[in-house]
C-alpha positions as a Markdown table, in Angstrom:
| # | Residue | x | y | z |
|---|---|---|---|---|
| 1 | Met | -6.8 | 31.1 | -7.2 |
| 2 | Asn | -5.1 | 31.1 | -4.0 |
| 3 | Thr | -1.6 | 30.7 | -2.5 |
| 4 | Ala | -2.0 | 27.1 | -0.5 |
| 5 | Tyr | -4.1 | 25.4 | -3.9 |
| 6 | Leu | -1.3 | 26.8 | -6.1 |
| 7 | Trp | 1.5 | 24.8 | -3.6 |
| 8 | Trp | -1.2 | 21.8 | -3.6 |
| 9 | Arg | -0.9 | 22.1 | -7.3 |
| 10 | Ser | 3.0 | 21.9 | -7.3 |
| 11 | Val | 3.1 | 19.1 | -4.6 |
| 12 | Met | 0.7 | 16.5 | -6.6 |
| 13 | Gln | 2.7 | 17.3 | -10.1 |
| 14 | Leu | 5.9 | 15.9 | -7.9 |
| 15 | Val | 3.7 | 13.2 | -6.6 |
| 16 | Val | 2.9 | 12.1 | -10.5 |
| 17 | Leu | 6.6 | 13.1 | -11.3 |
| 18 | Leu | 8.1 | 10.5 | -8.4 |
| 19 | Thr | 5.1 | 8.3 | -9.5 |
| 20 | Ile | 6.5 | 8.0 | -13.3 |
| 21 | Leu | 10.0 | 7.8 | -12.9 |
| 22 | Leu | 9.1 | 4.5 | -10.6 |
| 23 | Phe | 7.5 | 2.7 | -13.0 |
| 24 | Ala | 9.1 | 3.7 | -15.6 |
| 25 | Gly | 12.6 | 4.1 | -14.9 |
| 26 | Pro | 13.4 | 0.3 | -14.6 |
| 27 | Ser | 12.7 | 0.2 | -18.3 |
| 28 | Ile | 13.8 | 3.0 | -19.6 |
| 29 | Ala | 16.6 | 3.5 | -17.6 |
| 30 | Lys | 20.6 | 2.2 | -19.0 |
| 31 | Asn | 22.2 | -0.8 | -17.8 |
| 32 | Asp | 26.0 | 0.5 | -17.6 |
| 33 | Asp | 27.3 | -2.4 | -15.5 |
| 34 | Pro | 29.2 | -4.9 | -17.0 |
| 35 | Val | 26.9 | -7.8 | -15.6 |
| 36 | Lys | 23.6 | -8.4 | -17.5 |
| 37 | Thr | 20.3 | -7.9 | -15.7 |
| 38 | Leu | 18.1 | -11.1 | -15.6 |
| 39 | Gln | 14.6 | -10.3 | -16.8 |
| 40 | Asn | 11.2 | -12.1 | -16.2 |
| 41 | Asn | 11.4 | -13.3 | -19.9 |
| 42 | Ser | 14.9 | -14.2 | -20.3 |
| 43 | Val | 15.6 | -17.6 | -21.7 |
| 44 | Val | 18.5 | -19.4 | -20.1 |
| 45 | Asn | 20.8 | -20.6 | -22.4 |
| 46 | His | 23.1 | -22.1 | -20.7 |
| 47 | Ala | 24.5 | -22.1 | -17.1 |
| 48 | Ile | 23.8 | -19.0 | -15.2 |
| 49 | Gly | 24.5 | -17.7 | -11.8 |
| 50 | Val | 22.5 | -15.3 | -9.6 |
| 51 | Trp | 24.2 | -12.2 | -8.1 |
| 52 | Leu | 22.2 | -9.9 | -5.7 |
| 53 | Asp | 23.3 | -6.8 | -3.6 |
| 54 | Ile | 22.2 | -5.7 | -0.1 |
| 55 | Asp | 23.7 | -2.3 | 0.1 |
| 56 | Gly | 22.8 | -0.2 | 3.2 |
| 57 | Val | 19.8 | -0.9 | 6.1 |
| 58 | Ile | 18.5 | -4.3 | 5.9 |
| 59 | Gly | 14.4 | -3.5 | 6.2 |
| 60 | Pro | 11.6 | -4.6 | 4.8 |
| 61 | Ala | 12.0 | -3.3 | 1.3 |
| 62 | Val | 15.5 | -5.2 | 1.1 |
| 63 | His | 13.6 | -8.5 | 2.8 |
| 64 | Asp | 11.3 | -8.2 | -0.7 |
| 65 | Tyr | 13.9 | -7.8 | -2.5 |
| 66 | Val | 16.0 | -11.0 | -2.0 |
| 67 | Gln | 12.6 | -12.9 | -1.1 |
| 68 | Arg | 11.3 | -12.2 | -4.7 |
| 69 | Ser | 14.6 | -12.6 | -6.3 |
| 70 | Leu | 15.8 | -16.1 | -5.1 |
| 71 | Ala | 11.7 | -17.2 | -6.4 |
| 72 | Lys | 13.4 | -15.6 | -9.8 |
| 73 | Ala | 16.7 | -17.3 | -9.6 |
| 74 | Gln | 14.6 | -20.4 | -9.2 |
| 75 | Glu | 12.7 | -19.9 | -12.2 |
| 76 | Gln | 15.9 | -19.1 | -14.6 |
| 77 | Gln | 17.5 | -22.4 | -13.0 |
| 78 | Ala | 20.5 | -20.5 | -11.7 |
| 79 | Arg | 23.0 | -22.9 | -10.4 |
| 80 | Val | 24.1 | -20.6 | -7.4 |
| 81 | Ile | 23.1 | -17.4 | -6.0 |
| 82 | Ile | 26.0 | -14.6 | -4.9 |
| 83 | Leu | 24.2 | -12.1 | -2.3 |
| 84 | Arg | 26.4 | -9.2 | -1.9 |
| 85 | Ile | 26.1 | -7.6 | 1.7 |
| 86 | Asn | 27.7 | -4.6 | 2.3 |
| 87 | Thr | 25.2 | -3.2 | 5.3 |
| 88 | Pro | 25.1 | -1.3 | 8.9 |
| 89 | Gly | 22.4 | -4.0 | 10.2 |
| 90 | Gly | 18.7 | -3.4 | 10.3 |
| 91 | Leu | 15.5 | -4.7 | 11.5 |
| 92 | Asp | 15.2 | -8.0 | 13.2 |
| 93 | Val | 12.1 | -9.2 | 11.3 |
| 94 | Ser | 13.2 | -8.3 | 7.9 |
| 95 | Met | 16.7 | -9.9 | 8.9 |
| 96 | Arg | 14.9 | -13.1 | 10.2 |
| 97 | Asn | 13.0 | -14.0 | 7.1 |
| 98 | Ile | 15.9 | -13.2 | 4.7 |
| 99 | Ile | 17.5 | -15.9 | 6.6 |
| 100 | Gln | 14.8 | -18.7 | 6.3 |
| 101 | Asp | 14.4 | -17.5 | 2.5 |
| 102 | Ile | 18.2 | -18.5 | 1.9 |
| 103 | Ile | 17.4 | -22.0 | 4.6 |
| 104 | Ala | 15.0 | -23.1 | 2.5 |
| 105 | Ser | 16.5 | -22.2 | -1.1 |
| 106 | Pro | 17.3 | -25.2 | -2.6 |
| 107 | Ile | 19.7 | -23.4 | -4.7 |
| 108 | Pro | 23.0 | -22.7 | -2.6 |
| 109 | Val | 23.8 | -19.1 | -1.3 |
| 110 | Val | 27.5 | -17.6 | -1.1 |
| 111 | Gly | 27.1 | -15.1 | 1.4 |
| 112 | Tyr | 29.8 | -12.1 | 0.0 |
| 113 | Val | 31.1 | -9.5 | 2.2 |
| 114 | Ala | 32.2 | -7.1 | -0.7 |
| 115 | Pro | 33.6 | -4.2 | -2.0 |
| 116 | Ser | 36.7 | -4.3 | -0.1 |
| 117 | Gly | 35.9 | -1.5 | 2.7 |
| 118 | Ala | 32.2 | -2.9 | 3.0 |
| 119 | Arg | 31.0 | -4.9 | 6.4 |
| 120 | Ala | 28.5 | -7.1 | 7.7 |
| 121 | Ala | 27.5 | -6.0 | 11.1 |
| 122 | Ser | 24.8 | -6.4 | 13.3 |
| 123 | Ala | 22.5 | -8.3 | 11.0 |
| 124 | Gly | 24.4 | -8.9 | 8.3 |
| 125 | Thr | 26.7 | -11.2 | 10.4 |
| 126 | Tyr | 23.3 | -13.0 | 10.7 |
| 127 | Ile | 22.8 | -13.9 | 7.5 |
| 128 | Leu | 26.7 | -14.4 | 6.5 |
| 129 | Tyr | 26.5 | -17.2 | 9.3 |
| 130 | Ala | 22.6 | -18.1 | 7.3 |
| 131 | Ser | 24.6 | -18.6 | 4.0 |
| 132 | His | 25.4 | -21.9 | 2.3 |
| 133 | Ile | 29.3 | -20.5 | 2.4 |
| 134 | Ala | 30.5 | -17.0 | 3.7 |
| 135 | Ala | 33.5 | -15.2 | 1.8 |
| 136 | Met | 34.5 | -12.1 | 2.0 |
| 137 | Ser | 36.9 | -9.4 | 0.4 |
| 138 | Pro | 40.2 | -8.2 | 1.6 |
| 139 | Ala | 39.5 | -4.7 | 3.9 |
| 140 | Thr | 36.2 | -6.1 | 5.1 |
| 141 | Asn | 34.7 | -6.6 | 8.4 |
| 142 | Leu | 31.8 | -8.6 | 10.2 |
| 143 | Gly | 30.7 | -9.0 | 13.7 |
| 144 | Ala | 29.4 | -6.3 | 16.5 |
| 145 | Ala | 26.0 | -8.3 | 16.2 |
| 146 | Thr | 24.7 | -7.3 | 19.4 |
| 147 | Pro | 20.4 | -6.8 | 19.4 |
| 148 | Val | 20.0 | -2.9 | 19.6 |
| 149 | Lys | 17.7 | -1.8 | 22.1 |
| 150 | Ile | 14.2 | -1.1 | 21.3 |
| 151 | Gly | 12.4 | 1.5 | 23.1 |
| 152 | Gly | 13.3 | 3.1 | 25.5 |
| 153 | Leu | 15.9 | 5.9 | 27.0 |
| 154 | Pro | 19.7 | 5.0 | 27.5 |
| 155 | Gln | 20.5 | 4.3 | 30.5 |
| 156 | Leu | 23.4 | 5.7 | 32.9 |
| 157 | Pro | 26.2 | 2.9 | 33.2 |
| 158 | Asp | 26.2 | 1.2 | 36.5 |
| 159 | Pro | 29.2 | 1.3 | 38.3 |
| 160 | Ala | 28.4 | -2.1 | 39.7 |
| 161 | Arg | 29.1 | -3.4 | 36.2 |
| 162 | Glu | 32.9 | -2.0 | 35.8 |
| 163 | Lys | 34.2 | -4.8 | 37.1 |
| 164 | Pro | 33.7 | -8.3 | 36.3 |
| 165 | Thr | 31.1 | -10.9 | 38.2 |
| 166 | Asp | 33.0 | -14.3 | 37.3 |
| 167 | Gln | 35.8 | -16.1 | 35.9 |
| 168 | Ser | 35.5 | -15.7 | 32.4 |
| 169 | Gly | 36.1 | -11.9 | 32.9 |
| 170 | Glu | 33.0 | -11.1 | 31.2 |
| 171 | Leu | 31.0 | -8.3 | 32.3 |
| 172 | Pro | 27.3 | -8.9 | 33.4 |
| 173 | Val | 24.7 | -8.0 | 30.7 |
| 174 | Ala | 21.9 | -6.1 | 32.1 |
| 175 | Gln | 21.1 | -8.0 | 34.9 |
| 176 | Asp | 18.8 | -5.5 | 35.9 |
| 177 | Asp | 16.8 | -5.9 | 32.2 |
| 178 | Ala | 15.2 | -8.7 | 32.4 |
| 179 | Met | 13.9 | -7.9 | 28.9 |
| 180 | Thr | 17.8 | -7.5 | 27.4 |
| 181 | Arg | 18.3 | -10.5 | 29.1 |
| 182 | Lys | 15.6 | -12.5 | 27.1 |
| 183 | Val | 17.0 | -10.7 | 23.5 |
| 184 | Ile | 20.3 | -11.3 | 24.1 |
| 185 | Asn | 19.6 | -15.0 | 24.9 |
| 186 | Asp | 17.3 | -15.3 | 22.3 |
| 187 | Ala | 19.8 | -13.5 | 19.6 |
| 188 | Val | 22.9 | -16.1 | 21.2 |
| 189 | Ala | 20.5 | -19.5 | 20.7 |
| 190 | Tyr | 19.8 | -18.0 | 17.2 |
| 191 | Ile | 23.1 | -17.5 | 15.9 |
| 192 | Arg | 24.8 | -20.7 | 17.8 |
| 193 | Gly | 22.2 | -22.6 | 16.0 |
| 194 | Leu | 23.1 | -21.1 | 12.4 |
| 195 | Ala | 26.4 | -21.7 | 13.1 |
| 196 | Glu | 25.9 | -25.6 | 14.1 |
| 197 | Met | 24.0 | -26.2 | 10.8 |
| 198 | Arg | 27.0 | -24.3 | 8.4 |
| 199 | Gly | 29.7 | -26.6 | 10.5 |
| 200 | Arg | 31.2 | -22.5 | 11.4 |
| 201 | Asn | 32.8 | -21.1 | 14.7 |
| 202 | Ala | 29.7 | -21.2 | 17.4 |
| 203 | Asp | 31.8 | -19.8 | 20.2 |
| 204 | Trp | 32.6 | -16.4 | 18.4 |
| 205 | Ala | 29.5 | -16.2 | 17.2 |
| 206 | Glu | 28.1 | -16.0 | 20.5 |
| 207 | Gln | 31.0 | -13.6 | 21.6 |
| 208 | Ala | 29.8 | -10.9 | 18.5 |
| 209 | Val | 26.5 | -11.0 | 20.4 |
| 210 | Arg | 27.3 | -10.5 | 23.8 |
| 211 | Ala | 30.3 | -8.1 | 23.7 |
| 212 | Gly | 29.5 | -6.5 | 20.1 |
| 213 | Val | 33.2 | -8.0 | 18.7 |
| 214 | Ser | 34.3 | -7.8 | 15.1 |
| 215 | Leu | 36.6 | -9.4 | 13.3 |
| 216 | Thr | 38.7 | -8.1 | 9.7 |
| 217 | Ala | 38.5 | -10.7 | 6.7 |
| 218 | Ser | 41.9 | -12.5 | 7.4 |
| 219 | Asp | 40.8 | -13.3 | 11.5 |
| 220 | Ala | 37.3 | -14.7 | 10.4 |
| 221 | Leu | 39.1 | -16.7 | 7.5 |
| 222 | Lys | 41.5 | -18.3 | 10.6 |
| 223 | Glu | 38.6 | -18.4 | 13.2 |
| 224 | Asn | 36.6 | -20.6 | 10.6 |
| 225 | Val | 34.0 | -17.6 | 10.8 |
| 226 | Ile | 34.2 | -17.8 | 6.9 |
| 227 | Asp | 34.9 | -20.2 | 4.4 |
| 228 | Leu | 37.4 | -17.9 | 2.0 |
| 229 | Ile | 37.9 | -14.7 | 0.6 |
| 230 | Ala | 38.2 | -13.9 | -2.7 |
| 231 | Thr | 39.3 | -10.5 | -4.6 |
| 232 | Asp | 36.2 | -10.3 | -6.6 |
| 233 | Leu | 33.2 | -11.9 | -7.9 |
| 234 | Asp | 35.1 | -14.0 | -10.9 |
| 235 | Asp | 37.5 | -14.8 | -7.9 |
| 236 | Leu | 35.0 | -15.9 | -5.5 |
| 237 | Leu | 33.4 | -18.2 | -8.8 |
| 238 | Leu | 36.8 | -20.5 | -9.4 |
| 239 | Lys | 37.2 | -20.7 | -5.5 |
| 240 | Ile | 33.6 | -21.6 | -4.8 |
| 241 | His | 34.4 | -24.5 | -8.0 |
| 242 | Gly | 33.7 | -28.0 | -7.0 |
| 243 | Arg | 32.4 | -27.2 | -3.5 |
| 244 | Thr | 29.4 | -29.5 | -1.7 |
| 245 | Val | 26.7 | -28.1 | 0.2 |
| 246 | Ser | 23.7 | -28.9 | 1.9 |
| 247 | Ala | 20.9 | -27.0 | -0.1 |
| 248 | Ala | 17.1 | -27.6 | 1.2 |
| 249 | Gly | 18.4 | -31.1 | 2.8 |
| 250 | Glu | 20.1 | -32.1 | -0.4 |
| 251 | Glu | 24.3 | -32.5 | -1.4 |
| 252 | Val | 25.1 | -30.1 | -4.5 |
| 253 | Thr | 28.6 | -29.7 | -5.9 |
| 254 | Leu | 28.2 | -26.3 | -7.2 |
| 255 | Ala | 30.5 | -25.8 | -11.1 |
| 256 | Thr | 30.8 | -22.5 | -11.1 |
| 257 | Gln | 34.4 | -22.3 | -13.2 |
| 258 | Asp | 32.4 | -21.3 | -16.6 |
| 259 | Leu | 29.4 | -20.0 | -15.0 |
| 260 | Arg | 27.5 | -16.7 | -16.5 |
| 261 | Leu | 26.7 | -14.3 | -13.7 |
| 262 | Val | 23.7 | -12.0 | -14.1 |
| 263 | Arg | 22.5 | -9.7 | -11.7 |
| 264 | Ile | 19.1 | -9.1 | -10.3 |
| 265 | Glu | 18.4 | -5.5 | -9.6 |
| 266 | Pro | 14.9 | -4.3 | -7.6 |
| 267 | Asp | 11.9 | -3.5 | -9.6 |
| 268 | Trp | 10.0 | -1.1 | -9.4 |
| 269 | Arg | 8.1 | -2.2 | -6.7 |
| 270 | Ala | 10.7 | -3.1 | -4.2 |
| 271 | Arg | 12.2 | 0.7 | -4.8 |
| 272 | Leu | 9.3 | 2.1 | -3.9 |
| 273 | Leu | 8.9 | 0.0 | -1.0 |
| 274 | Ala | 12.7 | 1.2 | -0.7 |
| 275 | Val | 11.2 | 5.2 | -0.3 |
| 276 | Ile | 8.1 | 4.7 | 1.5 |
| 277 | Thr | 9.6 | 2.8 | 4.0 |
| 278 | Asp | 12.6 | 4.7 | 5.0 |
| 279 | Pro | 11.0 | 6.7 | 8.6 |
| 280 | Ser | 11.9 | 10.2 | 7.1 |
| 281 | Ile | 9.7 | 9.9 | 4.0 |
| 282 | Ala | 6.9 | 8.4 | 5.9 |
| 283 | Tyr | 7.0 | 10.5 | 8.5 |
| 284 | Ile | 6.9 | 13.4 | 5.8 |
| 285 | Leu | 4.0 | 11.4 | 3.5 |
| 286 | Met | 1.8 | 11.5 | 7.1 |
| 287 | Leu | 2.1 | 15.2 | 7.6 |
| 288 | Ile | 1.2 | 15.8 | 4.1 |
| 289 | Gly | -1.6 | 13.5 | 4.3 |
| 290 | Ile | -2.8 | 15.3 | 7.7 |
| 291 | Tyr | -2.3 | 18.6 | 6.5 |
| 292 | Gly | -3.8 | 17.6 | 3.2 |
| 293 | Leu | -7.0 | 16.5 | 4.4 |
| 294 | Ile | -7.3 | 19.5 | 6.6 |
| 295 | Leu | -6.7 | 22.4 | 4.3 |
| 296 | Glu | -9.6 | 19.8 | 2.6 |
| 297 | Phe | -12.1 | 19.9 | 5.1 |
| 298 | Ala | -11.5 | 23.3 | 5.3 |
| 299 | Asn | -12.0 | 24.3 | 2.1 |
| 300 | Pro | -14.5 | 21.9 | 0.2 |
| 301 | Gly | -13.8 | 21.3 | -3.6 |
| 302 | Thr | -10.0 | 21.9 | -3.4 |
| 303 | Ile | -10.2 | 18.5 | -4.6 |
| 304 | Val | -5.9 | 18.3 | -5.1 |
| 305 | Ala | -5.4 | 18.8 | -1.4 |
| 306 | Gly | -7.7 | 15.6 | -1.0 |
| 307 | Val | -6.2 | 13.9 | -3.3 |
| 308 | Val | -2.6 | 14.4 | -2.5 |
| 309 | Gly | -3.3 | 14.2 | 1.4 |
| 310 | Thr | -5.3 | 10.4 | 1.2 |
| 311 | Ile | -2.6 | 8.8 | -0.8 |
| 312 | Ser | 0.3 | 10.3 | 1.4 |
| 313 | Leu | -1.6 | 8.9 | 4.6 |
| 314 | Leu | -2.6 | 5.8 | 3.0 |
| 315 | Leu | 1.4 | 5.6 | 1.9 |
| 316 | Ala | 2.4 | 6.4 | 5.1 |
| 317 | Leu | 0.4 | 4.0 | 7.2 |
| 318 | Phe | 1.4 | 1.1 | 4.6 |
| 319 | Ala | 5.3 | 2.3 | 5.5 |
| 320 | Phe | 4.2 | 2.7 | 10.1 |
| 321 | Gln | 2.6 | -1.0 | 9.4 |
| 322 | Val | 6.1 | -2.1 | 8.5 |
| 323 | Leu | 8.0 | -0.6 | 11.1 |
| 324 | Pro | 9.2 | -0.2 | 14.9 |
| 325 | Val | 6.6 | 2.8 | 15.4 |
| 326 | Asn | 6.0 | 4.0 | 18.6 |
| 327 | Tyr | 2.2 | 4.4 | 18.6 |
| 328 | Ala | 2.4 | 7.4 | 21.8 |
| 329 | Gly | 4.4 | 8.7 | 19.5 |
| 330 | Met | 2.3 | 9.5 | 16.4 |
| 331 | Ala | -1.0 | 9.8 | 19.6 |
| 332 | Leu | 1.0 | 12.9 | 20.5 |
| 333 | Ile | 1.9 | 13.8 | 17.1 |
| 334 | Phe | -2.0 | 13.9 | 16.4 |
| 335 | Leu | -3.0 | 15.6 | 19.5 |
| 336 | Gly | -0.1 | 18.1 | 18.9 |
| 337 | Ile | -1.9 | 18.7 | 15.4 |
| 338 | Ala | -5.5 | 19.4 | 17.1 |
| 339 | Phe | -4.3 | 21.4 | 19.5 |
| 340 | Met | -3.1 | 23.6 | 16.9 |
| 341 | Leu | -6.2 | 23.7 | 14.9 |
| 342 | Ala | -7.8 | 24.3 | 18.2 |
| 343 | Glu | -5.6 | 27.4 | 18.4 |
| 344 | Ala | -7.2 | 28.3 | 15.4 |
| 345 | Phe | -11.1 | 28.0 | 15.9 |
| 346 | Ala | -11.2 | 29.0 | 19.9 |
| 347 | Pro | -7.6 | 31.0 | 20.6 |
| 348 | Ser | -6.3 | 30.3 | 23.8 |
| 349 | Phe | -3.9 | 32.9 | 24.0 |
| 350 | Gly | -1.2 | 30.4 | 22.9 |
| 351 | Ala | -2.0 | 27.7 | 25.7 |
| 352 | Leu | -3.8 | 25.5 | 23.0 |
| 353 | Gly | -0.7 | 26.2 | 20.6 |
| 354 | Leu | 2.3 | 26.1 | 22.8 |
| 355 | Gly | 0.9 | 22.6 | 24.0 |
| 356 | Gly | -0.1 | 21.5 | 20.7 |
| 357 | Ile | 3.8 | 22.3 | 19.2 |
| 358 | Thr | 5.7 | 20.4 | 22.7 |
| 359 | Ala | 3.1 | 17.3 | 21.9 |
| 360 | Phe | 4.0 | 17.6 | 18.2 |
| 361 | Ala | 7.7 | 17.8 | 18.9 |
| 362 | Ile | 7.3 | 15.1 | 21.4 |
| 363 | Gly | 5.8 | 12.8 | 18.9 |
| 364 | Ser | 8.3 | 13.5 | 16.1 |
| 365 | Val | 11.1 | 12.0 | 18.4 |
| 366 | Ile | 9.9 | 8.8 | 19.7 |
| 367 | Leu | 7.9 | 7.8 | 16.9 |
| 368 | Ile | 10.1 | 5.3 | 15.4 |
| 369 | Asp | 11.1 | 3.0 | 18.3 |
| 370 | Thr | 14.2 | 1.8 | 17.6 |
| 371 | Asp | 18.0 | 3.2 | 17.9 |
| 372 | Ile | 19.0 | 1.0 | 14.6 |
| 373 | Pro | 21.3 | 2.8 | 12.8 |
| 374 | Gly | 19.6 | 4.5 | 9.5 |
| 375 | Tyr | 15.5 | 3.8 | 11.3 |
| 376 | Gly | 15.6 | 7.1 | 13.0 |
| 377 | Ile | 13.6 | 10.2 | 11.5 |
| 378 | Ser | 16.8 | 12.9 | 11.4 |
| 379 | Leu | 16.8 | 15.2 | 13.9 |
| 380 | Pro | 16.8 | 18.5 | 11.5 |
| 381 | Leu | 13.6 | 17.3 | 10.0 |
| 382 | Ile | 12.1 | 17.4 | 13.3 |
| 383 | Val | 13.0 | 20.6 | 13.9 |
| 384 | Thr | 12.4 | 22.7 | 10.3 |
| 385 | Phe | 8.9 | 20.3 | 10.5 |
| 386 | Thr | 8.1 | 21.6 | 14.5 |
| 387 | Leu | 9.2 | 25.4 | 13.4 |
| 388 | Leu | 6.8 | 25.4 | 10.6 |
| 389 | Ser | 3.8 | 24.5 | 12.6 |
| 390 | Ala | 5.1 | 26.6 | 15.3 |
| 391 | Gly | 5.2 | 29.4 | 12.8 |
| 392 | Val | 1.4 | 28.3 | 11.8 |
| 393 | Cys | 0.1 | 28.2 | 15.2 |
| 394 | Ile | 2.0 | 31.7 | 15.5 |
| 395 | Phe | 0.1 | 33.7 | 12.3 |
| 396 | Ile | -2.4 | 32.3 | 13.7 |
| 397 | Leu | -2.2 | 33.9 | 17.7 |
| 398 | Gly | -1.6 | 37.2 | 15.2 |
| 399 | Met | -4.3 | 37.3 | 13.5 |
| 400 | Ala | -6.7 | 36.7 | 16.2 |
| 401 | Leu | -4.8 | 39.4 | 18.9 |
| 402 | Lys | -5.1 | 41.6 | 16.1 |
| 403 | Ala | -8.8 | 40.6 | 15.4 |
| 404 | Arg | -9.8 | 41.8 | 19.0 |
| 405 | Lys | -8.3 | 45.1 | 18.1 |
| 406 | Arg | -10.1 | 45.8 | 15.1 |
| 407 | Pro | -13.0 | 47.7 | 15.3 |
| 408 | Val | -16.5 | 45.7 | 14.7 |
| 409 | Val | -17.6 | 45.5 | 10.9 |
| 410 | Thr | -21.2 | 43.6 | 11.5 |
| 411 | Gly | -24.0 | 42.6 | 13.1 |
| 412 | Ser | -25.9 | 44.4 | 16.0 |
| 413 | Glu | -23.2 | 45.9 | 17.2 |
| 414 | Arg | -21.8 | 47.8 | 14.0 |
| 415 | Met | -25.3 | 49.4 | 13.8 |
| 416 | Leu | -25.3 | 51.1 | 17.5 |
| 417 | His | -23.5 | 54.5 | 17.0 |
| 418 | Ser | -24.0 | 54.6 | 12.9 |
| 419 | Val | -25.4 | 57.4 | 11.3 |
| 420 | Gly | -28.5 | 57.6 | 9.5 |
| 421 | Glu | -30.7 | 59.2 | 6.8 |
| 422 | Val | -34.4 | 60.2 | 7.3 |
| 423 | Met | -35.7 | 59.1 | 4.5 |
| 424 | Glu | -39.4 | 61.1 | 4.9 |
| 425 | Asp | -41.3 | 63.2 | 7.8 |
| 426 | Phe | -42.1 | 61.1 | 10.7 |
| 427 | Asp | -43.3 | 61.4 | 14.2 |
| 428 | Arg | -42.9 | 58.4 | 15.9 |
| 429 | Glu | -41.7 | 55.2 | 13.4 |
| 430 | Gly | -40.7 | 55.8 | 9.8 |
| 431 | Trp | -37.9 | 55.0 | 7.2 |
| 432 | Val | -34.0 | 55.7 | 7.2 |
| 433 | Arg | -31.1 | 54.8 | 5.3 |
| 434 | Val | -28.4 | 53.5 | 7.1 |
| 435 | Gln | -24.7 | 52.8 | 6.0 |
| 436 | Gly | -26.6 | 52.2 | 2.8 |
| 437 | Glu | -29.8 | 50.0 | 3.5 |
| 438 | Gln | -33.0 | 50.7 | 4.5 |
| 439 | Trp | -34.5 | 50.3 | 7.7 |
| 440 | Arg | -37.7 | 50.6 | 9.7 |
| 441 | Ala | -36.8 | 53.4 | 12.7 |
| 442 | Arg | -38.9 | 54.2 | 15.8 |
| 443 | Thr | -38.0 | 57.9 | 18.0 |
| 444 | His | -39.1 | 59.9 | 20.3 |
| 445 | Ser | -38.9 | 63.2 | 18.2 |
| 446 | Pro | -40.4 | 64.0 | 14.8 |
| 447 | Leu | -37.7 | 63.6 | 12.2 |
| 448 | Lys | -37.6 | 65.3 | 8.8 |
| 449 | Ala | -36.7 | 64.1 | 5.5 |
| 450 | Arg | -32.9 | 64.0 | 5.1 |
| 451 | Gln | -32.2 | 64.3 | 8.9 |
| 452 | Arg | -29.7 | 62.9 | 10.2 |
| 453 | Val | -30.2 | 60.2 | 12.6 |
| 454 | Lys | -27.7 | 58.1 | 15.1 |
| 455 | Val | -29.2 | 54.8 | 16.0 |
| 456 | Thr | -29.0 | 54.5 | 19.8 |
| 457 | Ala | -30.2 | 50.8 | 20.0 |
| 458 | Met | -31.6 | 47.5 | 17.9 |
| 459 | His | -34.9 | 45.7 | 18.3 |
| 460 | Gly | -34.4 | 43.0 | 15.7 |
| 461 | Leu | -34.9 | 44.9 | 12.5 |
| 462 | Leu | -36.5 | 48.0 | 14.1 |
| 463 | Leu | -33.8 | 50.7 | 15.0 |
| 464 | Glu | -34.0 | 53.0 | 17.5 |
| 465 | Val | -32.9 | 56.6 | 16.4 |
| 466 | Glu | -32.2 | 60.3 | 18.3 |
| 467 | Pro | -32.1 | 63.3 | 16.1 |
| 468 | Gly | -28.7 | 64.2 | 14.4 |
| 469 | Asn | -27.2 | 68.2 | 15.1 |
| 470 | Asp | -27.9 | 68.9 | 11.5 |
| 471 | Thr | -29.8 | 67.9 | 7.8 |
| 472 | Leu | -28.5 | 66.8 | 4.2 |
| 473 | Glu | -28.2 | 69.7 | 1.9 |
| 474 | Ser | -30.1 | 68.5 | -1.2 |
């Protein structure tokens, strides 16, 4: 059992353990939160409200969690849904999907930026504007809703843009970049539409997109960006009691004074999706999958490497399907690995290996095509895997150099100049023993039994020999 097999068996055990925890964790974990968790089969004995958490970067996992939770709240006939928000932003597609679910919800959704110190930046601002009621805790903020540029390299500042060119005193927005203008204008129209639908400050919303401005909770209330400030969930329920909102085209009056609040936590599906759609985890899964399949093809029958590699690669491909992936970066990673493998099979004394390492590093850096915080691959992780790949390449190159210096130990080259022993007297052709094997031999001089001979040539299975200097003693 070699070291590689032991290593892959350990990885397989880790994957199985993580799977057990993901599936069994929600059922065996203790619920220490004072707010009860809503179960699929729970029976509603009296009026309830539902509490969801958006905590962290908004992505496919968060959308799946919100979508399924809204459906579950409808099944449980909840009176109100509280969406507690604390996010730096996220992916545009996931944000828009969440907003569509909120707008279509027949149950009023209360967007609540909490706890104190939380923020609803970027995508969180859009979601707060889309909510039927917008609330914030003290010492929270929202705004900075300018769309982050997807792909490309950061541009150097242009001195021509340092001075305002219109009467409003605003800086022009990337006038030489048509795509940026299109994205900004689309985002402005989108958030203004949400503001007009909920009767909130549309002008400030536009400034949040164009200029990236932000507001504290108290300023947001003054500017008619939010509806109220609440210190905690109990205070929030008291302040929204009796308010009338339009949900799915119908007027709904909230009755939340004596409402029992329950919490819907992410299920195993949302937890698994959150793990594998993390760019760093998806990157690791992809590399484990690639190297696992390479190990399986190099050593057929290992099985463990093939199983782990296939599962990891499929999970990585699923994650990349919902992430903003630069396929040029992925192609460079595969090309880099191919070059490093080619170095092993056809040593080029570093040319292929160096090119492979370079392609691998560049592809890893540009793999995730976005500058959204929390959606990049960790640079130390890229450096680690690049160094590991470089170490493997250097090891292979070193072994190739050592192999060139070693004497030939097999084949016809090894037979040349070997010393053997005559097995019986013969004049032209007879039998000799060379390297422990019997060979048919031909000579130009008569040979005696047990006489030493030296191989001078090899013709198929026939050796050319010449007499040695002595005869072996019996």
